[in-house]
Coordinates of C-alpha atoms in Angstrom, one line a residue:
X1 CA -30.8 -40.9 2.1
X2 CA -31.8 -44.3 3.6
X3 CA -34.4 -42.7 6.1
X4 CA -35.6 -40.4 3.1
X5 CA -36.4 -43.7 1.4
X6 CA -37.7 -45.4 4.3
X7 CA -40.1 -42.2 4.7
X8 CA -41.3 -42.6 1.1
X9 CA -42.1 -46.2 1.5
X10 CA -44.2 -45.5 5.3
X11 CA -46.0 -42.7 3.2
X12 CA -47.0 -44.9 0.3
X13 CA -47.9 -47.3 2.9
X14 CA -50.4 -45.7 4.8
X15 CA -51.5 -43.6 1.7
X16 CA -52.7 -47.2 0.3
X17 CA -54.4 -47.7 3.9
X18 CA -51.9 -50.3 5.4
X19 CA -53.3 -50.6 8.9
X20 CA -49.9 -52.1 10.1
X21 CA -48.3 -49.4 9.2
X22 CA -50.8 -47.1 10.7
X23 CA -50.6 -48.9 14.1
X24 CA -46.9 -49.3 14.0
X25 CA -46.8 -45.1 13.1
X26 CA -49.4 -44.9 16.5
X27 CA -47.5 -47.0 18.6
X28 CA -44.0 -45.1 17.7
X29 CA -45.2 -41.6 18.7
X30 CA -48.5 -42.2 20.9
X31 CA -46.7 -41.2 24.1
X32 CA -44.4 -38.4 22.9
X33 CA -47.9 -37.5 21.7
X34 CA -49.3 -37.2 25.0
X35 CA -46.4 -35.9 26.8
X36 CA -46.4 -32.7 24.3
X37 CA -50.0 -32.3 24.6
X38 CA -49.9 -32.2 28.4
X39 CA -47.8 -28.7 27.9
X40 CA -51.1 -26.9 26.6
X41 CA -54.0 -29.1 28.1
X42 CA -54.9 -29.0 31.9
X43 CA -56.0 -32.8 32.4
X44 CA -53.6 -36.6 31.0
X45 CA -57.6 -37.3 29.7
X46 CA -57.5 -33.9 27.5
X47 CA -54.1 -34.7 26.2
X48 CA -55.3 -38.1 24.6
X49 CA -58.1 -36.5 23.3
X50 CA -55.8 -34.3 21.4
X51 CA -53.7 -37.3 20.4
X52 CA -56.6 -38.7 19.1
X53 CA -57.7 -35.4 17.3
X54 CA -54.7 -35.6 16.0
X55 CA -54.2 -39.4 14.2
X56 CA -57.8 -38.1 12.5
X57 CA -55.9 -35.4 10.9
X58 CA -52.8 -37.0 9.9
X59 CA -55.3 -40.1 8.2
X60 CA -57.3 -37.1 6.5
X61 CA -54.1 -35.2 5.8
X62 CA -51.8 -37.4 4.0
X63 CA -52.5 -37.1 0.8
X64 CA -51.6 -33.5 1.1
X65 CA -48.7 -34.0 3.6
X66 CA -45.7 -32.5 0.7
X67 CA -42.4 -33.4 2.6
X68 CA -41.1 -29.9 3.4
X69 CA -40.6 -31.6 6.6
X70 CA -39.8 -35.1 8.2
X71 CA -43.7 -37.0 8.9
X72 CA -42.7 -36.7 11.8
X73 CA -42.3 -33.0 12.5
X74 CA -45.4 -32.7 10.3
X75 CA -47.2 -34.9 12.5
X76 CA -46.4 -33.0 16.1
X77 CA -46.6 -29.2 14.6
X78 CA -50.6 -31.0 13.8
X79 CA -50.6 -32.1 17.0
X80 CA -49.5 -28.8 18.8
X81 CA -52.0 -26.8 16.8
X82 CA -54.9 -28.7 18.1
X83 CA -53.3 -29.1 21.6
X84 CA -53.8 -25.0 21.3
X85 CA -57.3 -24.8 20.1
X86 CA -58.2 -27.3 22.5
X87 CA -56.7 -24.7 25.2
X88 CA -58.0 -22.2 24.1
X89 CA -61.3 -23.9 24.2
X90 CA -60.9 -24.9 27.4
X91 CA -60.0 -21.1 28.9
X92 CA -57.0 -22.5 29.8
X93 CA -53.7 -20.1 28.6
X94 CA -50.0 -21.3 28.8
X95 CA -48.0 -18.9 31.0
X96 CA -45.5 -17.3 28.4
X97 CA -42.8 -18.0 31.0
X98 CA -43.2 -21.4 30.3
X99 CA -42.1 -21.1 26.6
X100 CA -39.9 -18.1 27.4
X101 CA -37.5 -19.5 30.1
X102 CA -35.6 -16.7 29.5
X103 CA -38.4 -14.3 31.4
X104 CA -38.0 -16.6 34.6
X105 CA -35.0 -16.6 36.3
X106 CA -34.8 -20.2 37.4
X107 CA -31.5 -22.0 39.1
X108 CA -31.9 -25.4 37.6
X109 CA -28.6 -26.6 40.2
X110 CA -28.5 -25.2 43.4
X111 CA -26.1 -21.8 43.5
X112 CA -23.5 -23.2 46.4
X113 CA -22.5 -25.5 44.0
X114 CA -20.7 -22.7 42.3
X115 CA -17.7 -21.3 43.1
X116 CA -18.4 -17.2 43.1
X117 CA -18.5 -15.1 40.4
X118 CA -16.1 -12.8 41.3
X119 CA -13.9 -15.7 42.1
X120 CA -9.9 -14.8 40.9
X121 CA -9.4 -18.0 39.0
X122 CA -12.4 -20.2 37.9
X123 CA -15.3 -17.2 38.4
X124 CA -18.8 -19.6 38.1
X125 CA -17.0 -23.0 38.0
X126 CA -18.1 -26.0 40.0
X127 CA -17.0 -25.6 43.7
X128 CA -17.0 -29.5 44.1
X129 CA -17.5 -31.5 41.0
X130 CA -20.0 -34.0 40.3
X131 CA -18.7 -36.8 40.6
X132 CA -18.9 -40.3 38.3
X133 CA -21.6 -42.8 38.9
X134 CA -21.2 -46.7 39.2
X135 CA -22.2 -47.7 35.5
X136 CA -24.1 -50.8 37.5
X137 CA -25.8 -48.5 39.3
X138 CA -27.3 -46.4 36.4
X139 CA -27.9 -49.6 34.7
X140 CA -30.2 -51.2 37.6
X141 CA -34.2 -51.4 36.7
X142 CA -34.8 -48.8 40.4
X143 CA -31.8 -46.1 38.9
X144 CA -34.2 -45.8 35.8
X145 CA -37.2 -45.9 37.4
X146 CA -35.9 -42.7 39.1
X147 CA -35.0 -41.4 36.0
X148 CA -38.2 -41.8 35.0
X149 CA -39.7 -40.3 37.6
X150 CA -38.0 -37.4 37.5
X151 CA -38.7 -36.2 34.3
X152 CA -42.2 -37.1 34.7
X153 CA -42.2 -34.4 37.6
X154 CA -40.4 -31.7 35.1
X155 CA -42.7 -28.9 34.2
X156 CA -44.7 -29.6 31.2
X157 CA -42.5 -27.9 28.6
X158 CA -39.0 -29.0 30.1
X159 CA -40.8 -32.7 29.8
X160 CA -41.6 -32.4 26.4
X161 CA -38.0 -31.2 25.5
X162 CA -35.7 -33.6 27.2
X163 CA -38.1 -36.5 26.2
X164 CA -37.8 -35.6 22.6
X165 CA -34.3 -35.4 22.5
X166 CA -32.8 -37.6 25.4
X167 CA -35.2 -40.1 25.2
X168 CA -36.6 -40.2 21.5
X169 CA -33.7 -39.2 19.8
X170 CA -34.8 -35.7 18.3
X171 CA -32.5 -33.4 16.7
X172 CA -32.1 -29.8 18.3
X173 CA -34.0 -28.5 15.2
X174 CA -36.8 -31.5 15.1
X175 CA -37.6 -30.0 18.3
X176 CA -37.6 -26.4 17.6
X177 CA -40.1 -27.4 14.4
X178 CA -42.0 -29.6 16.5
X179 CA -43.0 -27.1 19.5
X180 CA -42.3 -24.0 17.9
X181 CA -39.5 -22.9 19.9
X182 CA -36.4 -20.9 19.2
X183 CA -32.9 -22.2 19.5
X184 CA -32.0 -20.1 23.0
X185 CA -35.5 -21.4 24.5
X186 CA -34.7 -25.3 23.4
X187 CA -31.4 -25.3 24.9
X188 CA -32.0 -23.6 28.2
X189 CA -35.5 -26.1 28.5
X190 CA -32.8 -29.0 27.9
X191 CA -30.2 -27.5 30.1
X192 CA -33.0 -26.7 33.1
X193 CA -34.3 -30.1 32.4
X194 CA -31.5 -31.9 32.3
X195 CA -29.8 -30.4 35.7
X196 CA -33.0 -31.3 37.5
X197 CA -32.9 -34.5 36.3
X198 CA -29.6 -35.1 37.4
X199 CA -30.0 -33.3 40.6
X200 CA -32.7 -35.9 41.3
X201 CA -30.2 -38.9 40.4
X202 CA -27.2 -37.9 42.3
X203 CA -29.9 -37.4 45.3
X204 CA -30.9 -40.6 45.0
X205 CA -27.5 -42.1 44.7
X206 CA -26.0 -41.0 47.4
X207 CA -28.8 -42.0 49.7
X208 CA -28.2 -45.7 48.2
X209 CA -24.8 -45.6 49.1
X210 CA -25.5 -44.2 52.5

């Protein structure tokens, strides 16, 4: 109820051309912006042209913007649809593979880490559990800098996914909306994402304490 109001009172806002709320609204989502983009353009310059593309549409388009979904959501489905044209334009088509996870097998954590299927008790369990981190040690400025880094070298789609939700806060279903993906796709992206990501960490962890 209180982010419904909250919604109203941005939408009135920058339907009256409040230019603070406008930049606050551009420096909120800006780099989520980007980072969806960079799923359907080739180039980081292409992707802020579609971001830009995009804050012209959402100024020109508010007065018929109706609520069916958050400003938000509204906002990125705008942003994807040019982020597609703009692809298109550019001859450049997004391997369905990418969106379809599904068509790819893809081991996002290493198989040996897995006992065997056929095992007698725990068939596909962890062979050796990961193990708990040093809270200090995911707290320090380097640990998120890997973190950082990490995602930054997910595939484009993967990137988009666990940046929306682990990192902005999206709902499972803001997401779907968003990029236009199904439920299975959304949580296998998150779930390849997220294993890589962790992968990375426990890498680099273990060479610090080395």
């Amino acid at each position: 109820m209180a982010q419904a109001a909250s919604e109203e009172k941005l939408l009135a806002a920058l339907r009256a051309g409040d230019e603070d709320a406008f930049r606050e609204l551009v420096r909120e989502y800006q780099p989520s912006l980007v980072r969806v983009a960079r799923i359907y353009v080739s180039t980081q310059a292409a992707a802020e042209e579609v971001a830009a593309e995009t804050w012209l549409a959402v100024l020109n388009g508010l007065d018929r913007f109706e609520g069916r979904s958050s400003l938000r959501t509204w906002i990125f489905r705008i942003l994807t649809n040019i982020a597609k044209t703009r692809a298109v334009r550019d001859g450049r088509t997004l391997p369905f593979s990418a969106l379809d996870p599904g068509r790819v097998p893809e081991a996002a954590v290493a198989p040996d880490r897995f006992l065997d299927p056929e095992h007698p008790r725990w068939p596909g369990h962890w062979a050796v559990k990961p193990g708990p981190w040093p809270e200090d040690a995911l707290l320090a400025a380097e640990t998120r800098e890997r973190i950082a880094e990490a995602i930054e070298a997910l595939p484009a789609t993967q990137r988009a996914v666990i940046s929306l939700r682990d990192i902005e806060g999206w709902s499972s279903e803001e997401v779907r909306n968003a990029l236009d993906l199904s439920e299975t796709n959304q949580r296998v992206l998150l779930h390849r994402a997220r294993s890589k990501v962790r992968a990375a960490l426990e890498d680099y962890l273990n060479e610090a304490g080395t």
